PDB file of C-alpha atoms in Angstrom:
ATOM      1  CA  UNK A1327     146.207  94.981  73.794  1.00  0.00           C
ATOM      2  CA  UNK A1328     145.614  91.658  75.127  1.00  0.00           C
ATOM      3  CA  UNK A1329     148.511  92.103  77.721  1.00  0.00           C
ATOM      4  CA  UNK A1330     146.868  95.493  78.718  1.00  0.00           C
ATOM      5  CA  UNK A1331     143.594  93.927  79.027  1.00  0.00           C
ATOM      6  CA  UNK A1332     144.733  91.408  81.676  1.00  0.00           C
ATOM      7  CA  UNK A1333     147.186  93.592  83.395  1.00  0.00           C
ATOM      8  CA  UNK A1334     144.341  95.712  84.198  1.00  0.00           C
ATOM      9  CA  UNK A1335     142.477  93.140  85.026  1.00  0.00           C
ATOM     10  CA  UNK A1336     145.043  91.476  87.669  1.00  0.00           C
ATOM     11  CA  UNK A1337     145.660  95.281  89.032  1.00  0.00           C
ATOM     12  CA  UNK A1338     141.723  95.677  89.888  1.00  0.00           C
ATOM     13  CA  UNK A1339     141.073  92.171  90.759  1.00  0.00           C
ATOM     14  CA  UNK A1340     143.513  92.116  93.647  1.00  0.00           C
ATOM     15  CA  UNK A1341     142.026  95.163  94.965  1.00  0.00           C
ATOM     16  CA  UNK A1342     138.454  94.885  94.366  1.00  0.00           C
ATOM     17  CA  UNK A1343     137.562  95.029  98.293  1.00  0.00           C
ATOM     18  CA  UNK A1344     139.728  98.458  98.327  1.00  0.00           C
ATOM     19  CA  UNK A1345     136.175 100.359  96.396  1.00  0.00           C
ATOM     20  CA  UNK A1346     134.797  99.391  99.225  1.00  0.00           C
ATOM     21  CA  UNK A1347     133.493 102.375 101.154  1.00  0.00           C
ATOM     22  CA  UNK A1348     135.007 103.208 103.902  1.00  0.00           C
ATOM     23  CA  UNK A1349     132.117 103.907 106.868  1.00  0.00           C
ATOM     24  CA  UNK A1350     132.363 106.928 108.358  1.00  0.00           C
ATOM     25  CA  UNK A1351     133.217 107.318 112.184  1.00  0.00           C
ATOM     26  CA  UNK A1352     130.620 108.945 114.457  1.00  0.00           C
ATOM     27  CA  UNK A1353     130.486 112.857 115.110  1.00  0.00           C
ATOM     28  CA  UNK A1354     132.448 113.671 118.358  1.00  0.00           C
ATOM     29  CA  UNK A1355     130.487 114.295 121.444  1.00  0.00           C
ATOM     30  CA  UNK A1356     127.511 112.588 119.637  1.00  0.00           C
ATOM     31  CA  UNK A1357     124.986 111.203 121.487  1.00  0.00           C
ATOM     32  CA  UNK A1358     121.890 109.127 120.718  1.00  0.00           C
ATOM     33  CA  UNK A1359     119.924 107.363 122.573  1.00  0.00           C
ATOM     34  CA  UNK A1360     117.272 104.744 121.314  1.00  0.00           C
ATOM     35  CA  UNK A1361     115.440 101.709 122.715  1.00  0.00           C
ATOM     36  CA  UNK A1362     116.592 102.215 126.229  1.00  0.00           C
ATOM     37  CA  UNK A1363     120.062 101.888 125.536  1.00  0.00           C
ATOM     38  CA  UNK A1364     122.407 103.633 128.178  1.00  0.00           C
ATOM     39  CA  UNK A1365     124.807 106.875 126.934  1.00  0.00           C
ATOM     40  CA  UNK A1366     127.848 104.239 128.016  1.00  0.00           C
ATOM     41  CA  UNK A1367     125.761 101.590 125.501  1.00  0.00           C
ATOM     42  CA  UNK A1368     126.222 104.321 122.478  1.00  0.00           C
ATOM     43  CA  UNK A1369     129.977 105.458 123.623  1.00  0.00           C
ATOM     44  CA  UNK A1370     130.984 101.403 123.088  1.00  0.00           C
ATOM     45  CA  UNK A1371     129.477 101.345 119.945  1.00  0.00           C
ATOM     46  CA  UNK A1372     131.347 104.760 118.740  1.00  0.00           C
ATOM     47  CA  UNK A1373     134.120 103.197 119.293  1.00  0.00           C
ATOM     48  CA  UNK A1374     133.949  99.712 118.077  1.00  0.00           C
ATOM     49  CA  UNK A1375     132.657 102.188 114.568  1.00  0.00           C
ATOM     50  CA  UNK A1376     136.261 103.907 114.851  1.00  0.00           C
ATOM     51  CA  UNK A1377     137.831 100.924 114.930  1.00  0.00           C
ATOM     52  CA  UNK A1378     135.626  99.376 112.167  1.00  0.00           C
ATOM     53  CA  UNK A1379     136.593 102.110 110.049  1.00  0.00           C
ATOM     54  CA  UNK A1380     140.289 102.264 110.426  1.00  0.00           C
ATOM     55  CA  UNK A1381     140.727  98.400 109.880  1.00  0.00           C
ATOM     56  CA  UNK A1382     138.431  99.134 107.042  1.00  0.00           C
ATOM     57  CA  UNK A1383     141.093 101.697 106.014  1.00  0.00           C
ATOM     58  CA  UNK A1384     143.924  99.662 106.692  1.00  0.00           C
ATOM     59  CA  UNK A1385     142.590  96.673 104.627  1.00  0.00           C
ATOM     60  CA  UNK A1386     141.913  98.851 101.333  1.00  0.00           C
ATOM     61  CA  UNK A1387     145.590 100.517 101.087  1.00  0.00           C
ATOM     62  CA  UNK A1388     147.328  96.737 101.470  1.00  0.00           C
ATOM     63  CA  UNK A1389     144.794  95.654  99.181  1.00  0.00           C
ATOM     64  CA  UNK A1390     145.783  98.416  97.038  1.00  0.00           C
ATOM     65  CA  UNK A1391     149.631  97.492  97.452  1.00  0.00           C
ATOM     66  CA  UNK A1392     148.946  94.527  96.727  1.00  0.00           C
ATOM     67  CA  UNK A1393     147.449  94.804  93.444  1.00  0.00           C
ATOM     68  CA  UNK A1394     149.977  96.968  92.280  1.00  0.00           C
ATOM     69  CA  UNK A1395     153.029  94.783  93.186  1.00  0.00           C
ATOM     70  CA  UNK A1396     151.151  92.025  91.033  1.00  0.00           C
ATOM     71  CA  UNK A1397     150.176  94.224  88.398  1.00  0.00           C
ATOM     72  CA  UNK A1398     153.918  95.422  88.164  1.00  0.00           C
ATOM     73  CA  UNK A1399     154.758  91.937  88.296  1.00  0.00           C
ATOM     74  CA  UNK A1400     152.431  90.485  85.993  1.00  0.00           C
ATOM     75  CA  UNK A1401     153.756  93.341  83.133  1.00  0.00           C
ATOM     76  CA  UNK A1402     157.438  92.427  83.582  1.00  0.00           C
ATOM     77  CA  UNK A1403     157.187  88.623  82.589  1.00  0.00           C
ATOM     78  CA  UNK A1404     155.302  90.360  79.368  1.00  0.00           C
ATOM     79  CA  UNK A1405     157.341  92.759  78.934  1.00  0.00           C
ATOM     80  CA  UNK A1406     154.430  95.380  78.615  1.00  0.00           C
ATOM     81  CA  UNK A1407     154.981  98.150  77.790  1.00  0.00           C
ATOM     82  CA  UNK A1408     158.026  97.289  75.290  1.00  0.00           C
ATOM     83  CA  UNK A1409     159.926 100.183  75.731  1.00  0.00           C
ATOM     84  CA  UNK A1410     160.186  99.153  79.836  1.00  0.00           C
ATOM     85  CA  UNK A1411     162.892  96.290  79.443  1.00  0.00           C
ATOM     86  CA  UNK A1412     162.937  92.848  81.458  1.00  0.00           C
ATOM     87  CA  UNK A1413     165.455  94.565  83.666  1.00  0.00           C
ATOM     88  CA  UNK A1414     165.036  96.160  87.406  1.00  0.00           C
ATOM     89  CA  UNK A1415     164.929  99.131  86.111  1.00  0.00           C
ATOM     90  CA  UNK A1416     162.106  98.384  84.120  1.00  0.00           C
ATOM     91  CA  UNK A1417     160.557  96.216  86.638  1.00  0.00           C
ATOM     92  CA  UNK A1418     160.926  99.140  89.188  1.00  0.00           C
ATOM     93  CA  UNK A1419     159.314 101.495  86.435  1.00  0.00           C
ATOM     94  CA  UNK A1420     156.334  98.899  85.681  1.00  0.00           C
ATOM     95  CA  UNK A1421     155.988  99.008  90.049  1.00  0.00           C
ATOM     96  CA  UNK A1422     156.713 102.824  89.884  1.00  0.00           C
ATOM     97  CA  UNK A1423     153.561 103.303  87.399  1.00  0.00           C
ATOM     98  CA  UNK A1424     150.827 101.076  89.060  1.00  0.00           C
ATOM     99  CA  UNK A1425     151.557 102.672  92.421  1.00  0.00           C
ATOM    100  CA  UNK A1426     151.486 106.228  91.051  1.00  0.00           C
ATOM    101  CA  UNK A1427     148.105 105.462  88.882  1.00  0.00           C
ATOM    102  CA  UNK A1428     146.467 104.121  92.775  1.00  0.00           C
ATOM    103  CA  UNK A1429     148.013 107.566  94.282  1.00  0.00           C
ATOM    104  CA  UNK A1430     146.379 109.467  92.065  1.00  0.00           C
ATOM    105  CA  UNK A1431     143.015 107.514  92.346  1.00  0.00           C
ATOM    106  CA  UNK A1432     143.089 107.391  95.970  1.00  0.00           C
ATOM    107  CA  UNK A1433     143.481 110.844  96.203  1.00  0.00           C
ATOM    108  CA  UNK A1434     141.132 112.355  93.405  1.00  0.00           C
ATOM    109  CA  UNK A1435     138.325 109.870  95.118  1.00  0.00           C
ATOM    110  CA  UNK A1436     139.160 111.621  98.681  1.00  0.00           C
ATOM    111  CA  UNK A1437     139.444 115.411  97.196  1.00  0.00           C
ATOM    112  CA  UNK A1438     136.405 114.538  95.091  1.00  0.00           C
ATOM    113  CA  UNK A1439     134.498 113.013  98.078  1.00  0.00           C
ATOM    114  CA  UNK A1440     135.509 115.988 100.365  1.00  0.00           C
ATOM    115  CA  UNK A1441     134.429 118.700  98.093  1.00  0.00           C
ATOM    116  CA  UNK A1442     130.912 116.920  97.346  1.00  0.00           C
ATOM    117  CA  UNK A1443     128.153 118.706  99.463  1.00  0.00           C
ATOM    118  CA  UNK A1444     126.317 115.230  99.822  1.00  0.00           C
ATOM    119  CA  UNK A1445     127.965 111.433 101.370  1.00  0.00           C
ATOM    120  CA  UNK A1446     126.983 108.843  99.059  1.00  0.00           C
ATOM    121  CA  UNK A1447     125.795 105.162  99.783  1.00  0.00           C
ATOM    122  CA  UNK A1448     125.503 102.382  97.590  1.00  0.00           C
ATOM    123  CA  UNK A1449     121.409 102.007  96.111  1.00  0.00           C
ATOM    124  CA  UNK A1450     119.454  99.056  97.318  1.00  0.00           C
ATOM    125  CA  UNK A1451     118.766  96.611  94.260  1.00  0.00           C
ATOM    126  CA  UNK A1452     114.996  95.471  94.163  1.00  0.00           C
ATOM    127  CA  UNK A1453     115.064  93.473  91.038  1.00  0.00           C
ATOM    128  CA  UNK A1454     117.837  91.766  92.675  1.00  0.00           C
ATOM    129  CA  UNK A1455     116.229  90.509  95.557  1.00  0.00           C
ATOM    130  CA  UNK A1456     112.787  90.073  93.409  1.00  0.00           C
ATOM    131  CA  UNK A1457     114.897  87.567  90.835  1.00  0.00           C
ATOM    132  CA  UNK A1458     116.557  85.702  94.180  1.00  0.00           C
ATOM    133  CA  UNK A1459     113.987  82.756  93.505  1.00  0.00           C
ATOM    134  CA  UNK A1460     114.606  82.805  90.256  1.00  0.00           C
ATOM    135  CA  UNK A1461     116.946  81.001  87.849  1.00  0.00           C
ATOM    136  CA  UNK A1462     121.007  81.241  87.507  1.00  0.00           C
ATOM    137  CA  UNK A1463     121.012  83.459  84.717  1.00  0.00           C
ATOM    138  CA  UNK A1464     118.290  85.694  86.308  1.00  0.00           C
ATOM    139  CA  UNK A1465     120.185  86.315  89.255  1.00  0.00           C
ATOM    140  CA  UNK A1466     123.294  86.673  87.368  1.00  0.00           C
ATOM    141  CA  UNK A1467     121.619  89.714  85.025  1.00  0.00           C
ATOM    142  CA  UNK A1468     120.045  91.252  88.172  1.00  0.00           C
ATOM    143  CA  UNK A1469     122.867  91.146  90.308  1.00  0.00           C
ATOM    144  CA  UNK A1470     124.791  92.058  87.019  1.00  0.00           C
ATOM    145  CA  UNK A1471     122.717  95.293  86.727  1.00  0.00           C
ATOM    146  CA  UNK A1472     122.773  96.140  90.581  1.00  0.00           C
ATOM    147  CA  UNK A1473     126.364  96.116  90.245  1.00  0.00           C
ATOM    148  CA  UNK A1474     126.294  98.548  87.360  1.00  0.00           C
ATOM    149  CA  UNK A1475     124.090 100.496  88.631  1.00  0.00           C
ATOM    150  CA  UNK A1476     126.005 101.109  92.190  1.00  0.00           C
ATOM    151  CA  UNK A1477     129.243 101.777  90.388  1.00  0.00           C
ATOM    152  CA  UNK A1478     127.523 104.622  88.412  1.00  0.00           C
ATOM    153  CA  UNK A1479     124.795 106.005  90.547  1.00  0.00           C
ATOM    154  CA  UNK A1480     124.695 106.256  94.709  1.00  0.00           C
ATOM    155  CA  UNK A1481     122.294 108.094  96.856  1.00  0.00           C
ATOM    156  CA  UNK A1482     122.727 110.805  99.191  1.00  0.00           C
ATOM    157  CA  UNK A1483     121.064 110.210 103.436  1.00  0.00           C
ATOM    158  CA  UNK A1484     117.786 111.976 102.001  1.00  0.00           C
ATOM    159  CA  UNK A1485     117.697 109.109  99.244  1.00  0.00           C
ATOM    160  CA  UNK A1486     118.003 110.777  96.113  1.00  0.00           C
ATOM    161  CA  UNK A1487     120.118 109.558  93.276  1.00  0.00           C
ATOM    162  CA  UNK A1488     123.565 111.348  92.281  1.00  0.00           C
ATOM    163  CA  UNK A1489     125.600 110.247  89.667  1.00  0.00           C
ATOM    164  CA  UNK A1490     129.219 108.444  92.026  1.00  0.00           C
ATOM    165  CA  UNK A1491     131.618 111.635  90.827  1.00  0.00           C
ATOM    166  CA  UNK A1492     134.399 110.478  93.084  1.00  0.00           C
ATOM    167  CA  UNK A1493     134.406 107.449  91.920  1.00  0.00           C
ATOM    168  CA  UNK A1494     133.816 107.434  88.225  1.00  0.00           C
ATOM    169  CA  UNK A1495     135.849 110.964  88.516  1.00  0.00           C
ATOM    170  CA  UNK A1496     139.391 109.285  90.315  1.00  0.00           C
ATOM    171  CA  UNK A1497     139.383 106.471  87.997  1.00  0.00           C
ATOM    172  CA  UNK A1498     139.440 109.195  84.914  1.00  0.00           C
ATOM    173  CA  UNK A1499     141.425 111.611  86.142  1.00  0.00           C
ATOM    174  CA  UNK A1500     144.068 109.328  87.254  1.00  0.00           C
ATOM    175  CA  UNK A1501     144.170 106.994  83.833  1.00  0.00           C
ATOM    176  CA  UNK A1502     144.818 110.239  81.970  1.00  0.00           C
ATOM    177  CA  UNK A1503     147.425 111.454  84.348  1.00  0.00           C
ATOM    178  CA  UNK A1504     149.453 108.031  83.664  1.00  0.00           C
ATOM    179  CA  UNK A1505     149.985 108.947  80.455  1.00  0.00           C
ATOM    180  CA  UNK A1506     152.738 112.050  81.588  1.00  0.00           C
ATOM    181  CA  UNK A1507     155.039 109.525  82.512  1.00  0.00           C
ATOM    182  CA  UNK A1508     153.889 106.389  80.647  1.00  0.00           C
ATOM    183  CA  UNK A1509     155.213 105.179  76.635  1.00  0.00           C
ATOM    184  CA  UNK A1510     151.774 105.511  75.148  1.00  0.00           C
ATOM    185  CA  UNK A1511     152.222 109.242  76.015  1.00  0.00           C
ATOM    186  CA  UNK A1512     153.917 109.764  72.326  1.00  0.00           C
ATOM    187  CA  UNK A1513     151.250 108.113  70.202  1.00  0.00           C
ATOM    188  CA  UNK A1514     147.557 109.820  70.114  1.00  0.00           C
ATOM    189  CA  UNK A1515     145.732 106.946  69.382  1.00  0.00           C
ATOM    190  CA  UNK A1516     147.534 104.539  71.744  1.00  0.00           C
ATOM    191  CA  UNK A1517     147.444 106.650  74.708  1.00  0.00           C
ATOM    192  CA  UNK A1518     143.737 106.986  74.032  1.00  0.00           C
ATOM    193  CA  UNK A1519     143.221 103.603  74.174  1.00  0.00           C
ATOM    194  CA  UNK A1520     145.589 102.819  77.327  1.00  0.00           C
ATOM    195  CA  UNK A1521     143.429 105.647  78.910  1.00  0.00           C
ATOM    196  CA  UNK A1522     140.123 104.531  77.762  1.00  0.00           C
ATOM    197  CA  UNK A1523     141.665 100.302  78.513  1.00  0.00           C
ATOM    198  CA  UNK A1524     142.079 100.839  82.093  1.00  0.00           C
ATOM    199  CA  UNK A1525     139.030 102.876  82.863  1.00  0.00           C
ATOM    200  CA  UNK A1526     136.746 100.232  81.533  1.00  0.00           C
ATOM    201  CA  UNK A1527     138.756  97.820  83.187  1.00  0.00           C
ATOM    202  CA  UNK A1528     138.719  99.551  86.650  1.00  0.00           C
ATOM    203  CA  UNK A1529     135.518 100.935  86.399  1.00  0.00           C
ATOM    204  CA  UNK A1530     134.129  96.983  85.166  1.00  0.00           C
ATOM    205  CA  UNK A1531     135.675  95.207  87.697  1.00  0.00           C
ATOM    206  CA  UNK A1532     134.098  97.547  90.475  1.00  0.00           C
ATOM    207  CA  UNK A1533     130.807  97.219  88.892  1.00  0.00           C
ATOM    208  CA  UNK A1534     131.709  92.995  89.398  1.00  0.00           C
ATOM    209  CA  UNK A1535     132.406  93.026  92.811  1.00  0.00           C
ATOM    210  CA  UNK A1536     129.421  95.065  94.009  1.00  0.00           C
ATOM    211  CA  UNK A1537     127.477  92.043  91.604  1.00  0.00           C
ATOM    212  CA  UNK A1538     129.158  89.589  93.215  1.00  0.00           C
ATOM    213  CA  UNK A1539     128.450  90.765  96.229  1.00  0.00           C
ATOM    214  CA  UNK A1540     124.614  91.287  95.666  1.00  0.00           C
ATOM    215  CA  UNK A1541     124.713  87.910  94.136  1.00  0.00           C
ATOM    216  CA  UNK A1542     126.009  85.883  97.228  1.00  0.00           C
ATOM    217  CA  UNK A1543     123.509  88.393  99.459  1.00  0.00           C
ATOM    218  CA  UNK A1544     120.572  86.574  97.771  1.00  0.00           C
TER     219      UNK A1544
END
């Protein structure tokens, strides 16, 4: 369990920047314009946001490659799961699994995020910035909480809360669909606890990095 534990930990570590989101390019033929700035002033900035969002893009599938490679890599010198041997077959297995469970995440989180009616943004943390004077520990819970919070909950353009389906929803759907092809898959209770393992792992580790990230704001 312990192997488990830190395997998902490596796999969602090395790809923490990947739950990023990813911003979303301007409408074509859109223009705006505010504060005197010229219609050539908003058609530079449309593109330098297209080109934001593909290097954006870019950097969360090699992040993603990454942390599979040294997931995969991580499970072969522990030989976890058992029935994989120390072998490249079983080290191309191990690879085999952790790039099929961040398929199936990526694209449950994109069909999920296409069919909601709504484009969610991470919430703004006021007891956050309120404990930035404060002590370590203070910060640490508030940031903590903030980081919880975002990985759970966004808010749509209008501001209203809604409960991050695509997120919370990929990371599910995908740790249950490892199981068709994964050991655990014979044994009820284990392959409940892989499944329920790596989405507290994945899900935790996303809730640290938006923590982290409020933390070093402040």
């Amino acid at each position: 369990m312990m192997s488990a534990a830190v395997s998902a930990l490596i796999l969602v570590t090395t790809r923490l920047g990947a739950q990023a989101p990813v911003p979303e390019p301007p409408a074509v033929g859109q223009r705006v314009i505010a504060n005197g700035a010229s219609d050539h002033t908003i058609e530079a900035a449309e593109t330098s946001d297209s080109d934001s969002s593909s290097h954006a893009t870019r950097n969360r599938y090699l992040l993603m490659a990454a942390g599979a490679v040294t997931a995969a890599t991580f499970n072969q010198a522990t030989a976890m799961p058992v029935q994989w041997k120390r072998t490249w077959y079983g080290y191309g297995a191990r690879l085999a699994d952790q790039a099929g469970f961040g398929v199936a995440e990526e694209s449950l989180r994109l069909g999920l995020l296409a069919a909601m009616p709504w484009k969610g943004v991470a919430m703004e943390c006021p007891s956050a910035r309120r404990a930035s004077g404060h002590g370590f520990l203070r910060r640490v819970g508030a940031a903590g909480t903030c980081g919880v919070v975002n990985t759970l909950v966004v808010r749509n353009a209008e501001g209203a809360r809604r409960p991050n389906l695509p997120l919370i929803g990929a990371i599910t759907g995908a740790s249950a669909l490892s199981l068709t092809w994964r050991p655990e898959r014979v044994d009820a209770g284990k392959g409940q606890m892989f499944v329920l393992t790596r989405i507290g792992f994945v899900s935790g580790s996303t809730a640290l990095k938006s923590a982290y990230t409020e933390f070093t704001a402040r």
